[in-house]
Short mmCIF file of C-alpha atoms in Angstrom, two decimals:
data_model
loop_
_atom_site.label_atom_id
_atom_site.label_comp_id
_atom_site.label_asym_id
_atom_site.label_seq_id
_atom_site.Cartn_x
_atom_site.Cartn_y
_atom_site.Cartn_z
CA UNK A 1048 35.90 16.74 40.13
CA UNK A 1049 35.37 16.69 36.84
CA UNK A 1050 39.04 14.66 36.25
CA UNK A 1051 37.72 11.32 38.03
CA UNK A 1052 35.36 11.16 35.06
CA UNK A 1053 35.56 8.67 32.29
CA UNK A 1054 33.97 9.77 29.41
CA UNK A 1055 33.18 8.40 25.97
CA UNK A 1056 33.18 10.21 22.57
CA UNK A 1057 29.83 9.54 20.24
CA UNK A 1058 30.21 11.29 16.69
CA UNK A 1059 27.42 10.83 13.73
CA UNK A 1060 26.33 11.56 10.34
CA UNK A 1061 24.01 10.92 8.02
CA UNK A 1062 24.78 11.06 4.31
CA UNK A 1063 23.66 13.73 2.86
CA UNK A 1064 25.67 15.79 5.71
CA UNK A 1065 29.20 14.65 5.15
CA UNK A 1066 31.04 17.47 4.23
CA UNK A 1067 28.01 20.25 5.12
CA UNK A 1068 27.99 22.72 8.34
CA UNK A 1069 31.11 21.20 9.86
CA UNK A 1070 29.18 17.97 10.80
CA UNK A 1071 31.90 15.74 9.42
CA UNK A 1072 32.92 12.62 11.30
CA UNK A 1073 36.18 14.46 11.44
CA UNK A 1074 35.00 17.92 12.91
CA UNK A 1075 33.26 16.59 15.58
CA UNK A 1076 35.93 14.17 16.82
CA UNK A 1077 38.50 17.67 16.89
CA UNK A 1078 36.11 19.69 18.92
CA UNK A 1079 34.70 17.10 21.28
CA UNK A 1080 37.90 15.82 22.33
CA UNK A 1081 39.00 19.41 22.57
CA UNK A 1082 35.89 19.88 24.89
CA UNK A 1083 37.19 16.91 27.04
CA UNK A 1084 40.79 17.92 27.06
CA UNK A 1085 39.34 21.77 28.71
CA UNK A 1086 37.12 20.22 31.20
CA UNK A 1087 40.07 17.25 32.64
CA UNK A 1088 38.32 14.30 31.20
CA UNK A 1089 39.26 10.87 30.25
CA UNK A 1090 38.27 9.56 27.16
CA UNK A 1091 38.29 6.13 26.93
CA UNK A 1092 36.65 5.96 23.34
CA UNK A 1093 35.35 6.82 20.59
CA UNK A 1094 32.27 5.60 19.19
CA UNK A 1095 30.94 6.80 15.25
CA UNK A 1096 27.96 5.86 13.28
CA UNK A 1097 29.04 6.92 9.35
CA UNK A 1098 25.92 7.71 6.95
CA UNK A 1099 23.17 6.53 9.78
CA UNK A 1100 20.12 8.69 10.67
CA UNK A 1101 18.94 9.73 13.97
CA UNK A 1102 15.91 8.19 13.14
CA UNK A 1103 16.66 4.81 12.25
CA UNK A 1104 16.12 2.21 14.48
CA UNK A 1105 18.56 1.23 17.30
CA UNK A 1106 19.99 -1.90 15.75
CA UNK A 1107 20.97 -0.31 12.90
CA UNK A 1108 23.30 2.20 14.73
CA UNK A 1109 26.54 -0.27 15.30
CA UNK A 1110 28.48 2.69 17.21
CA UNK A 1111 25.44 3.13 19.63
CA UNK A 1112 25.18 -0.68 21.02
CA UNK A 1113 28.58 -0.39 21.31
CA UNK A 1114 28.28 2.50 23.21
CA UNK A 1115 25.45 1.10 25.25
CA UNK A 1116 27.39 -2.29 26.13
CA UNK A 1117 30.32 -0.22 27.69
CA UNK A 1118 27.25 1.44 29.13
CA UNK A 1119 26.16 -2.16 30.87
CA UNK A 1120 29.47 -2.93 31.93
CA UNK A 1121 30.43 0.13 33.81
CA UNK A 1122 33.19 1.33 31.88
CA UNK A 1123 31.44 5.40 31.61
CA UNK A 1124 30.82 8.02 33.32
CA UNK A 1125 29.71 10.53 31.25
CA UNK A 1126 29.20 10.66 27.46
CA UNK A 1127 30.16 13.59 25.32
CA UNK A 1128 28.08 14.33 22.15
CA UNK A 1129 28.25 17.98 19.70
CA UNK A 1130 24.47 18.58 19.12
CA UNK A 1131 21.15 16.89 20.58
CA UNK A 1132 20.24 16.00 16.94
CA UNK A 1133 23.51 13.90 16.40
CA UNK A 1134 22.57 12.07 19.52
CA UNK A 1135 18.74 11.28 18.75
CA UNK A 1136 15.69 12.47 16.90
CA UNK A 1137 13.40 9.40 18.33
CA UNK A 1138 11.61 9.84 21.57
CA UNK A 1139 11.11 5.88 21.77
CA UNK A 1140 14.67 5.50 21.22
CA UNK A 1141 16.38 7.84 23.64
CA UNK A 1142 13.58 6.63 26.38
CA UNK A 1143 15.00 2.96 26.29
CA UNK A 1144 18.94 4.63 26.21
CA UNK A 1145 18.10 7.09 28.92
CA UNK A 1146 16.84 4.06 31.17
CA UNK A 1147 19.78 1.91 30.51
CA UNK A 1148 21.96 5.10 31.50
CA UNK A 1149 20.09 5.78 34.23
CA UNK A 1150 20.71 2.40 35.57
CA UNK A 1151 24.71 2.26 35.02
CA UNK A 1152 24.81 6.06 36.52
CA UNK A 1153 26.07 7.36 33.31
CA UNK A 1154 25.32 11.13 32.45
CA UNK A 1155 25.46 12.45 28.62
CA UNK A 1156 26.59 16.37 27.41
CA UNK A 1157 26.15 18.47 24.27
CA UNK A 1158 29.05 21.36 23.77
CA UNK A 1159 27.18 23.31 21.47
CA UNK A 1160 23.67 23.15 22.97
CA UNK A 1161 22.99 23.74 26.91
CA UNK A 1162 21.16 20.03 27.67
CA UNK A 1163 22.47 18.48 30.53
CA UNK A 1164 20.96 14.92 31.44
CA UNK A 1165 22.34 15.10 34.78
CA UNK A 1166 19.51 17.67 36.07
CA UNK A 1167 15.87 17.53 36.02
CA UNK A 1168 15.70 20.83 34.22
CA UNK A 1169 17.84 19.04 31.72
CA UNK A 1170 15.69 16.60 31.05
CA UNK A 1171 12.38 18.62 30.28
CA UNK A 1172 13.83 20.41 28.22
CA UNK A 1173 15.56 17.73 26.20
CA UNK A 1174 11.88 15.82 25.97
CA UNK A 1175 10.36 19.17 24.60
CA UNK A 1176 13.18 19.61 22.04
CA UNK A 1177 13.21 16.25 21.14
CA UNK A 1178 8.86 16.38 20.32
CA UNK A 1179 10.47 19.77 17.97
CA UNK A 1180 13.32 17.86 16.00
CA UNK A 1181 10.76 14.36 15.34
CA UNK A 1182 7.78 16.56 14.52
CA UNK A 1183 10.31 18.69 11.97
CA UNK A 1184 11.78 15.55 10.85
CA UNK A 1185 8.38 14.08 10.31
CA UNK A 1186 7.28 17.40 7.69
CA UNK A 1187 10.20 16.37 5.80
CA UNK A 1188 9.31 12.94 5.77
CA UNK A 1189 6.82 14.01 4.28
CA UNK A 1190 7.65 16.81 1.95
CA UNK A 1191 9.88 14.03 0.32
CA UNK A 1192 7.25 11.40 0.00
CA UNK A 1193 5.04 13.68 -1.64
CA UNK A 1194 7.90 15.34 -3.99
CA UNK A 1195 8.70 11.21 -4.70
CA UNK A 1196 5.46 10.48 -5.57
CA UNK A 1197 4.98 13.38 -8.26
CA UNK A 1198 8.05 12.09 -9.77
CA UNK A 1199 6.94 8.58 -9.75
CA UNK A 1200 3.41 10.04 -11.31
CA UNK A 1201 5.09 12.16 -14.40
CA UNK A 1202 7.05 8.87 -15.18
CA UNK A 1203 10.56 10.32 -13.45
CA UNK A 1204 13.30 8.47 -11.72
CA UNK A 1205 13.18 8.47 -7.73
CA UNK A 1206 16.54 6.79 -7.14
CA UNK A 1207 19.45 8.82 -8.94
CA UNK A 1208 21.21 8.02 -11.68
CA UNK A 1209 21.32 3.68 -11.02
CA UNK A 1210 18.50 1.81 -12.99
CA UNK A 1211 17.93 -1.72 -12.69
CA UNK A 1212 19.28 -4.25 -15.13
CA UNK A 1213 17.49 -3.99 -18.46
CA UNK A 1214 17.00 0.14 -18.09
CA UNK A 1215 19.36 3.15 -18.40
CA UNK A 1216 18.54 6.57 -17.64
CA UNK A 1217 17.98 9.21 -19.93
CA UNK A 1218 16.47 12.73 -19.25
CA UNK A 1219 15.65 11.60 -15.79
CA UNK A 1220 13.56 8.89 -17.42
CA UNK A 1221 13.95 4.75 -17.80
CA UNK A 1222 14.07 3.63 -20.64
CA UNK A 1223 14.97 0.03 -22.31
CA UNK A 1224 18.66 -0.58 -22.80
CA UNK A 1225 18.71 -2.18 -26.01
CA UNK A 1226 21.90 -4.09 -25.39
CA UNK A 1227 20.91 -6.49 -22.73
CA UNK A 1228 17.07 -6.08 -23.72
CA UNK A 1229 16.70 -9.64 -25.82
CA UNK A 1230 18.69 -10.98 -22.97
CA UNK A 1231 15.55 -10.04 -20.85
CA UNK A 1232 13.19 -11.09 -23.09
CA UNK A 1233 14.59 -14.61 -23.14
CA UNK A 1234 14.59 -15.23 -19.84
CA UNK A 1235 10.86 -14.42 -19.48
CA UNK A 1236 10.13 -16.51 -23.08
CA UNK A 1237 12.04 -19.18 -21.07
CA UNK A 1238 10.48 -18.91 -17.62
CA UNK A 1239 6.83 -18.65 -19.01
CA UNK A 1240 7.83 -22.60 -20.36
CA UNK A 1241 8.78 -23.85 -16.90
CA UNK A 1242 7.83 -21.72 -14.24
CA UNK A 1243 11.04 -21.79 -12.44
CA UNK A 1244 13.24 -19.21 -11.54
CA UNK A 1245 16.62 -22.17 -10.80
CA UNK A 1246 16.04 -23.33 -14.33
CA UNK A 1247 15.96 -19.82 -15.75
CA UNK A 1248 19.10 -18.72 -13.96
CA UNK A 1249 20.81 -21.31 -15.41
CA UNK A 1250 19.57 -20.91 -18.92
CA UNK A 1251 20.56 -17.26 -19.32
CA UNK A 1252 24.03 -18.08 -17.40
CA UNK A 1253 24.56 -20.96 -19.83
CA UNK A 1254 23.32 -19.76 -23.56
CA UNK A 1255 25.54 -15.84 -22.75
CA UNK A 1256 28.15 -17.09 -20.68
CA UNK A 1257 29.87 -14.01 -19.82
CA UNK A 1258 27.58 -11.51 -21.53
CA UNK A 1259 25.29 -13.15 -18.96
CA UNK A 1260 23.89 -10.72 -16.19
CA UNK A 1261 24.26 -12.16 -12.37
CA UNK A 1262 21.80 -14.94 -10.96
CA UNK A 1263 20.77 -11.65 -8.59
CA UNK A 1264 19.96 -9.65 -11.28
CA UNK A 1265 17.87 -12.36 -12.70
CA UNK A 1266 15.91 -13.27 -10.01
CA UNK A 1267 15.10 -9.59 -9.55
CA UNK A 1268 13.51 -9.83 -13.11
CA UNK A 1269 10.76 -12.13 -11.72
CA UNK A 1270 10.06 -9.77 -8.63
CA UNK A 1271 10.19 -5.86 -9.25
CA UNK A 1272 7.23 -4.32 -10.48
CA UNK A 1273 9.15 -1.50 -13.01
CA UNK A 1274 9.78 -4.85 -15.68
CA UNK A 1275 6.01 -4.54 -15.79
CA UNK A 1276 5.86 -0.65 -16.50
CA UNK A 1277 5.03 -0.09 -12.95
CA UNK A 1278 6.03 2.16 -9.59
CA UNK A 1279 3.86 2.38 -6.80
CA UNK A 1280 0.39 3.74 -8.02
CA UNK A 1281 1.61 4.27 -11.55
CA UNK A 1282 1.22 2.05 -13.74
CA UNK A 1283 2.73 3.46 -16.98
CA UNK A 1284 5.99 4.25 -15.14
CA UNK A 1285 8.10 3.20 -18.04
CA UNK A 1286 8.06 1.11 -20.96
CA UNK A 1287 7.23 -2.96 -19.85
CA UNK A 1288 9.30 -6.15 -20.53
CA UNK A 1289 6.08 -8.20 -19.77
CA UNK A 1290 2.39 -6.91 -19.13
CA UNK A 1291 1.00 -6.85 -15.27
CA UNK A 1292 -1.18 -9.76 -15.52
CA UNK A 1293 2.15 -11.58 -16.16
CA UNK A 1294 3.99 -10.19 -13.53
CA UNK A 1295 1.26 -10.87 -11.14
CA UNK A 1296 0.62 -14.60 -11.97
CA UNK A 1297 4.80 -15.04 -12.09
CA UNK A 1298 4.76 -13.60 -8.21
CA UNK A 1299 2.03 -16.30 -7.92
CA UNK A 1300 3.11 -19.41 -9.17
CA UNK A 1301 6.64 -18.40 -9.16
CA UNK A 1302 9.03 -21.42 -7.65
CA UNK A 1303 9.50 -20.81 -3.81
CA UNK A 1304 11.34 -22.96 -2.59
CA UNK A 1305 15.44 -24.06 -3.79
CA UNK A 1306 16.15 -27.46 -4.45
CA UNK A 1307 19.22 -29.58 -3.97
CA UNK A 1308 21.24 -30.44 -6.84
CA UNK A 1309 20.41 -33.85 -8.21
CA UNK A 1310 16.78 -33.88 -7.03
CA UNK A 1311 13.62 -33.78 -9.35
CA UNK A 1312 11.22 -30.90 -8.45
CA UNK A 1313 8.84 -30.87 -5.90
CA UNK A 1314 5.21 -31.22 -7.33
CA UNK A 1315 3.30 -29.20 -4.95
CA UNK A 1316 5.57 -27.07 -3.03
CA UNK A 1317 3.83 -23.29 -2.14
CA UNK A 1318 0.73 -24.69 -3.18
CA UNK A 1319 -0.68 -26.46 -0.29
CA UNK A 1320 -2.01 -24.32 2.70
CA UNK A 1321 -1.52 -25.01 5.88
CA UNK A 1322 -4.92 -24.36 7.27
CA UNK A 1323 -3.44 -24.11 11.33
CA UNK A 1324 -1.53 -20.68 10.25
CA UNK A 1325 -1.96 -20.35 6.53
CA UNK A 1326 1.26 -20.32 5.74
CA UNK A 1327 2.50 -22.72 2.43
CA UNK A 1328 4.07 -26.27 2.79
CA UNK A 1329 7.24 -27.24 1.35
CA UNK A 1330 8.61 -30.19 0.24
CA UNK A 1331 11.18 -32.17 1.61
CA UNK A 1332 12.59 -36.43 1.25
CA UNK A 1333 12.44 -38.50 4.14
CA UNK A 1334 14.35 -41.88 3.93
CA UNK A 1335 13.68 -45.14 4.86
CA UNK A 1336 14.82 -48.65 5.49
CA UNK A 1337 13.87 -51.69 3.68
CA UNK A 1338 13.33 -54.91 5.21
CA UNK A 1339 15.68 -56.05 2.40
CA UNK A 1340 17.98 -53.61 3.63
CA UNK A 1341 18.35 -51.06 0.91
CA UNK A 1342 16.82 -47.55 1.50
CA UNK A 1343 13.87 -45.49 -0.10
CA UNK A 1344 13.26 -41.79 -0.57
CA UNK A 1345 9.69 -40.70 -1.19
CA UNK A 1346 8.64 -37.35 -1.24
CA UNK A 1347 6.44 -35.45 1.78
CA UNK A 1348 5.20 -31.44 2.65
CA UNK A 1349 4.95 -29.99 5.67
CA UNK A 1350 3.97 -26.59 6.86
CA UNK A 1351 7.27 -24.23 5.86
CA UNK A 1352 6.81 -22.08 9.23
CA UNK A 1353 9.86 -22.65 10.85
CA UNK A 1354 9.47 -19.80 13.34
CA UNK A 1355 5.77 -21.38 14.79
CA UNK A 1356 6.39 -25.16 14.37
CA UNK A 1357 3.11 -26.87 15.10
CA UNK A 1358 1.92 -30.23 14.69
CA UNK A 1359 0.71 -30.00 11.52
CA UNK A 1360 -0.11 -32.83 8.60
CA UNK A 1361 2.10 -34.52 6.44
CA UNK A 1362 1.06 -35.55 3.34
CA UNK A 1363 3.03 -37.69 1.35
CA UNK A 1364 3.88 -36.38 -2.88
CA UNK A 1365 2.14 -39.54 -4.74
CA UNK A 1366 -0.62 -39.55 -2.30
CA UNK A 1367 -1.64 -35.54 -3.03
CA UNK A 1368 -0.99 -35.97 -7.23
CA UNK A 1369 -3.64 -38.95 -7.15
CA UNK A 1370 -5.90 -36.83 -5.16
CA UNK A 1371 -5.60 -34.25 -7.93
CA UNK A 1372 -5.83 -36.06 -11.04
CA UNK A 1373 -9.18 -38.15 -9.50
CA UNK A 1374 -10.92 -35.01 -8.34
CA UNK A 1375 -9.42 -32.39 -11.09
CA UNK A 1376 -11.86 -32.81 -13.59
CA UNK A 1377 -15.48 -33.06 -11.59
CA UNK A 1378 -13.95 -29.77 -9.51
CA UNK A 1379 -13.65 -27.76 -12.53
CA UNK A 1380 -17.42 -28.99 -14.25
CA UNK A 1381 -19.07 -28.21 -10.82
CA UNK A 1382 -17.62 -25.02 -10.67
CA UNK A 1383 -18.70 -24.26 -13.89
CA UNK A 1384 -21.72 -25.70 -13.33
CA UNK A 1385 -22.47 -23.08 -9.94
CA UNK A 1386 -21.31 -20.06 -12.54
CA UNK A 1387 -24.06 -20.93 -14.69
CA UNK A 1388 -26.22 -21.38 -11.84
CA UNK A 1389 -25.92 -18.05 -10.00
CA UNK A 1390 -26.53 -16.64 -13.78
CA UNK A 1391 -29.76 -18.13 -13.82
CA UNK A 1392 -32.57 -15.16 -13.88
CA UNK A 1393 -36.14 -14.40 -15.69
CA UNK A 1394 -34.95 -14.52 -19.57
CA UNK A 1395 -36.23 -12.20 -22.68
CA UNK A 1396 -36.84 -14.62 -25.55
CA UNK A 1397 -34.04 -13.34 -27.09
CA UNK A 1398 -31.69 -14.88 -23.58
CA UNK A 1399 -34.28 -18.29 -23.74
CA UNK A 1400 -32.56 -18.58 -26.97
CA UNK A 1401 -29.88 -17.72 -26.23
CA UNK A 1402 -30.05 -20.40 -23.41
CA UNK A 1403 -31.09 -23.09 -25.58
CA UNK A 1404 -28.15 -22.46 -28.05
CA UNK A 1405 -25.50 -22.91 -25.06
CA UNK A 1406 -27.52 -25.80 -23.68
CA UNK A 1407 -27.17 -27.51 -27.50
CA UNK A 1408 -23.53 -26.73 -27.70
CA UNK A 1409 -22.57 -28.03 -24.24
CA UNK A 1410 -24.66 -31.70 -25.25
CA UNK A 1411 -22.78 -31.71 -28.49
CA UNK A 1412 -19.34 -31.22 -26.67
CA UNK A 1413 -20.59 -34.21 -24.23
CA UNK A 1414 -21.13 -36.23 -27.60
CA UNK A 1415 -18.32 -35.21 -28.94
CA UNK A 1416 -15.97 -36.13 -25.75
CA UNK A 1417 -17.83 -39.62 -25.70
CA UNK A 1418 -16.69 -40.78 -29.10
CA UNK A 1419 -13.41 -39.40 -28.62
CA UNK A 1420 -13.15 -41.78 -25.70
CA UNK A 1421 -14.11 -44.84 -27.82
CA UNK A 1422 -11.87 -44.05 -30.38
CA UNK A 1423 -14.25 -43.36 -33.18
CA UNK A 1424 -13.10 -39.72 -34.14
CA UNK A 1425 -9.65 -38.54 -34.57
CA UNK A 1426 -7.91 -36.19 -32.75
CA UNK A 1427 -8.00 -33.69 -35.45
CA UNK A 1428 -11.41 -33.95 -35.93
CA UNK A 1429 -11.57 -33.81 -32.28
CA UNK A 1430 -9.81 -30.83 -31.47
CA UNK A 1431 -11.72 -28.78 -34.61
CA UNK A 1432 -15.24 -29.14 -33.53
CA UNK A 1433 -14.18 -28.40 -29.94
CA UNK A 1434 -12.89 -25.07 -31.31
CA UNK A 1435 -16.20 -24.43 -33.25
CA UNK A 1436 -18.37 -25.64 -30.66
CA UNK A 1437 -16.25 -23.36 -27.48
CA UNK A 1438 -16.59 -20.17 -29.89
CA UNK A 1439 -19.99 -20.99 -29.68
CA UNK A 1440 -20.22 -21.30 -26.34
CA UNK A 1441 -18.69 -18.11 -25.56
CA UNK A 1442 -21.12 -15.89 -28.27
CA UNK A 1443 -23.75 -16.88 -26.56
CA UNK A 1444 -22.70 -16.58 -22.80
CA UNK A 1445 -24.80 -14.61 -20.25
CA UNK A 1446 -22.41 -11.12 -20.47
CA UNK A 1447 -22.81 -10.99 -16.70
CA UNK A 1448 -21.17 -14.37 -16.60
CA UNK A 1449 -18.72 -13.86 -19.73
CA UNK A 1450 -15.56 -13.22 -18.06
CA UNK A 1451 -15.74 -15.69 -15.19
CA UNK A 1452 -16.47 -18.54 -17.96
CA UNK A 1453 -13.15 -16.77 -19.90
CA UNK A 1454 -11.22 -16.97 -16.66
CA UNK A 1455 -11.62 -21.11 -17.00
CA UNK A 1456 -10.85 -21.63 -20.67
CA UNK A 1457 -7.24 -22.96 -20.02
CA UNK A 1458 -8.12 -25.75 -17.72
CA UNK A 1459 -11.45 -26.56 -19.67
CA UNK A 1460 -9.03 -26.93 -22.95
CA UNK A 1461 -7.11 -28.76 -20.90
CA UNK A 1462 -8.80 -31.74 -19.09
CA UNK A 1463 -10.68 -32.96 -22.20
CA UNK A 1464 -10.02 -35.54 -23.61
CA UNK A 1465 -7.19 -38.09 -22.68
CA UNK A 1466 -5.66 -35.89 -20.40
CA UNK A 1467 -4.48 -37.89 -18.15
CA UNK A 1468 -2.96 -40.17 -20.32
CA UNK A 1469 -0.43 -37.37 -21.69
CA UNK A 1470 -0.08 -36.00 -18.19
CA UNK A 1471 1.56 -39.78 -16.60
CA UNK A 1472 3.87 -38.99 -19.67
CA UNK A 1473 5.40 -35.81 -18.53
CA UNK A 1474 8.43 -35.87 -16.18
CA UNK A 1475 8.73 -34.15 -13.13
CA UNK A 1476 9.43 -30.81 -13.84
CA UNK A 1477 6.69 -30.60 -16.56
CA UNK A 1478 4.61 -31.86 -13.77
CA UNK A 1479 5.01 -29.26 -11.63
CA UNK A 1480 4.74 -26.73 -14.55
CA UNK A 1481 1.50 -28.24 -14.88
CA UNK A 1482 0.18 -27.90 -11.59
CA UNK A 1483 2.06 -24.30 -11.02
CA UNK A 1484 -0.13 -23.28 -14.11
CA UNK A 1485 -3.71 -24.84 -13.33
CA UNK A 1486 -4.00 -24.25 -9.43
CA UNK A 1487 -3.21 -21.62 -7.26
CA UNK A 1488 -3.99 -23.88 -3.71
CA UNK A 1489 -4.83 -27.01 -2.10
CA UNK A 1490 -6.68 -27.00 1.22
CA UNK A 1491 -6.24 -29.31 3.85
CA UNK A 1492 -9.10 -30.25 6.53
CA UNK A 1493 -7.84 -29.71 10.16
CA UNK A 1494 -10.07 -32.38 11.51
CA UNK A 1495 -9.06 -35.33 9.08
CA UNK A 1496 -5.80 -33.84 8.16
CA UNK A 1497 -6.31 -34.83 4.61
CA UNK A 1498 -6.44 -32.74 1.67
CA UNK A 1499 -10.52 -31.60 1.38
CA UNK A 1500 -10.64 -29.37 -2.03
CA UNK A 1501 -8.39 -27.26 -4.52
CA UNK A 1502 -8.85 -23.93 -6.11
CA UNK A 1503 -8.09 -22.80 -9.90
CA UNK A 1504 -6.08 -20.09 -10.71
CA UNK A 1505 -7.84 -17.15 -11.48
CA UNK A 1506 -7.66 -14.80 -14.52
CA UNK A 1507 -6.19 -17.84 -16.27
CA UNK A 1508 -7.46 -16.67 -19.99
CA UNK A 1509 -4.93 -13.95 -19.31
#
């Protein structure tokens, strides 16, 4: 009899069908417990899922585990839903609930649709319909992507009438809000100085106090593409805050990692690789006793993987920057060295000449660099023939090499000279700025577990 049955109550909407075709949270709670009432059973409870597709995933349906744990525990017989579609529109999905109510001996019922789970008609039917609703929902899908994307291409807004900080909407368009714009502006002009996203934040929060936007809707200003005109495949999607090559080498040398209050900066943090699973190493300060009894803090990475911990090397802060400033400078003249190597090819006289020019220019710079050294130019001097003699450099540069010899012009500028001299001068977070700004990794050798080589960042005269 149908009155020894305990039955539960499952109700759902999505958004967009709130209030349309009497599939209200509301409408379907009257008429299934009316249904329940007719046919003598016991409701136990009701379980809703407000504003959730059918085709989300499982864990995103709160109402449904719910449902399910009463499920496990034995506490249903039967449980009572209005339409298939408000129960599921995933085949995956209702295969893993239809195993867990097979197991508990717990049946399921639509009142407006003849599926019955209880019979083995039921269920064939219910698989066929269910192949119908996903492949429908999946045309949709798709209809919507491609509607999306012609917005997205004609420069139109895809996400109603919110914009992100910095933009308003007008005639379906973004464009710059002109209030908060300089605010914007600053906070780039400020980042592009230190490369850090903490210092930033705090910037903006102190210098407009309350005019200031949230730390959120700053750090979004470092990581969504529309700031750089950009949406998906178009790349005029509105008018830019910064240009893409910005954007790009801010998501590449951007700060990743929070420090502690009261701490300098960590040097190398996201630019070491961990060469077991690639991921970055972070920093972090291991402490230590004295033999005189007080304690010291130095500075060590480790691979930042904390869901596949592995044995991996630590390398210890002072240890990695005196690796760097020894090797930085013969790195960067053998890789410029193999660039004008692979350029190498049967020359016109006109290229010989070419050649020869270059050749003279790159001796004179040697000269030049040498009495700098000694002390027997000044800086001024210095820094004006290096000008003349790097223009002519670049005029006559193989054009099949021109723009990887552009792409190292910033760290050529900058390890001439007495580089290193001015760098031990800098304090820690200028350090890091430094490094953020020059290299994009540091590789580590499995076998020694020391660090084996370095890599500039690319694109650099950008």
């Amino acid at each position: 009899m149908n009155k020894s049955l305990r039955a539960a109550i499952y109700i759902r909407v999505s958004t967009e069908e709130q209030h349309l075709n009497g599939l209200s949270l509301p409408a379907q709670k009257k008429a299934l417990t009316e249904f329940a009432e007719r046919n003598g059973y016991h409701i136990t409870d009701y379980y809703a899922d407000e504003g959730i597709s059918a085709r989300k995933p499982m864990k995103y349906r709160k109402g449904l585990l719910r449902l399910l744990e009463d499920v496990k525990r034995d506490k249903l017989d039967m449980i009572l839903v209005t339409k298939l579609d408000r129960w599921f529109r995933n085949i995956k999905d209702y295969n893993i609930t239809e195993e867990i109510l097979r197991a508990h001996d717990c049946h399921w019922k639509t009142i407006y649709e003849n599926y019955d789970s209880s019979t083995a008609n039921g269920q064939m039917v219910i698989n066929i319909m269910l192949s119908v609703n996903q492949a429908e929902c999946d045309r949709t899908s798709e209809r919507i992507r491609a509607v999306l994307d012609y917005k997205r291409s004609i420069g139109e807004v895809t996400s109603g009438r919110c914009a992100c900080y910095g933009y308003k909407v007008v005639n379906n368009r973004l464009i710059k809000d002109m209030a908060v714009s300089p605010i914007i502006e600053d906070a780039y002009a400020h980042y592009l100085s230190c490369y850090s996203i903490r210092s930033t934040i705090q910037y903006i929060q102190h210098k407009y106090g309350e005019s200031a936007p949230t730390a959120n809707k700053i750090d979004r200003l470092f990581k969504n593409e529309t700031y750089a005109g950009k949406d998906k495949d178009n790349l005029h999607y509105c008018e830019p805050y910064i240009s893409l090559e910005q954007f790009h080498k801010i998501r590449q040398i951007s700060v990743s990692k929070t420090m502690r209050e009261g701490y300098d900066p960590y040097l190398f943090s996201s630019l070491i690789k961990c060469p077991w699973c690639g991921n970055n190493y972070t920093g972090y300060r291991k402490r230590q006793k004295l033999m005189n009894g007080e304690e010291s803090i130095y500075v060590r990475y480790r691979c930042g993987n904390k869901l596949r911990r592995h044995s991996c090397a630590h390398l210890t802060e002072h240890i990695v920057e005196e690796y760097m400033i020894s090797h930085i400078r013969e790195n960067l003249e053998q890789e410029i060295a193999e660039i004008a190597l692979k350029s190498r090819r049967p020359h016109s006289r006109t290229e010989s000449e070419a050649g020869a020019a270059r050749e003279a220019a790159r001796r004179e710079l040697e000269r030049l660099n040498l009495l700098f050294q000694k002390g027997r130019i000044t800086e001024q001097y210095y820094d004006r023939q290096c000008e003349i003699l790097d223009a002519r450099l670049v005029k006559y540069q193989d054009p099949e090499n021109c723009t990887s010899m552009e792409s190292y012009s910033i760290p050529i500028k900058t390890f001439r000279g007495s580089w290193r001299e001015l760098y031990l001068q800098l304090d820690k977070a200028h350090r890091q700025t430094f490094w953020k700004s020059i290299i994009s990794s540091i590789e580590i050798d499995q076998e020694t577990r020391r660090i084996c080589g370095f890599s500039f960042l690319k694109n650099l005269a950008q």
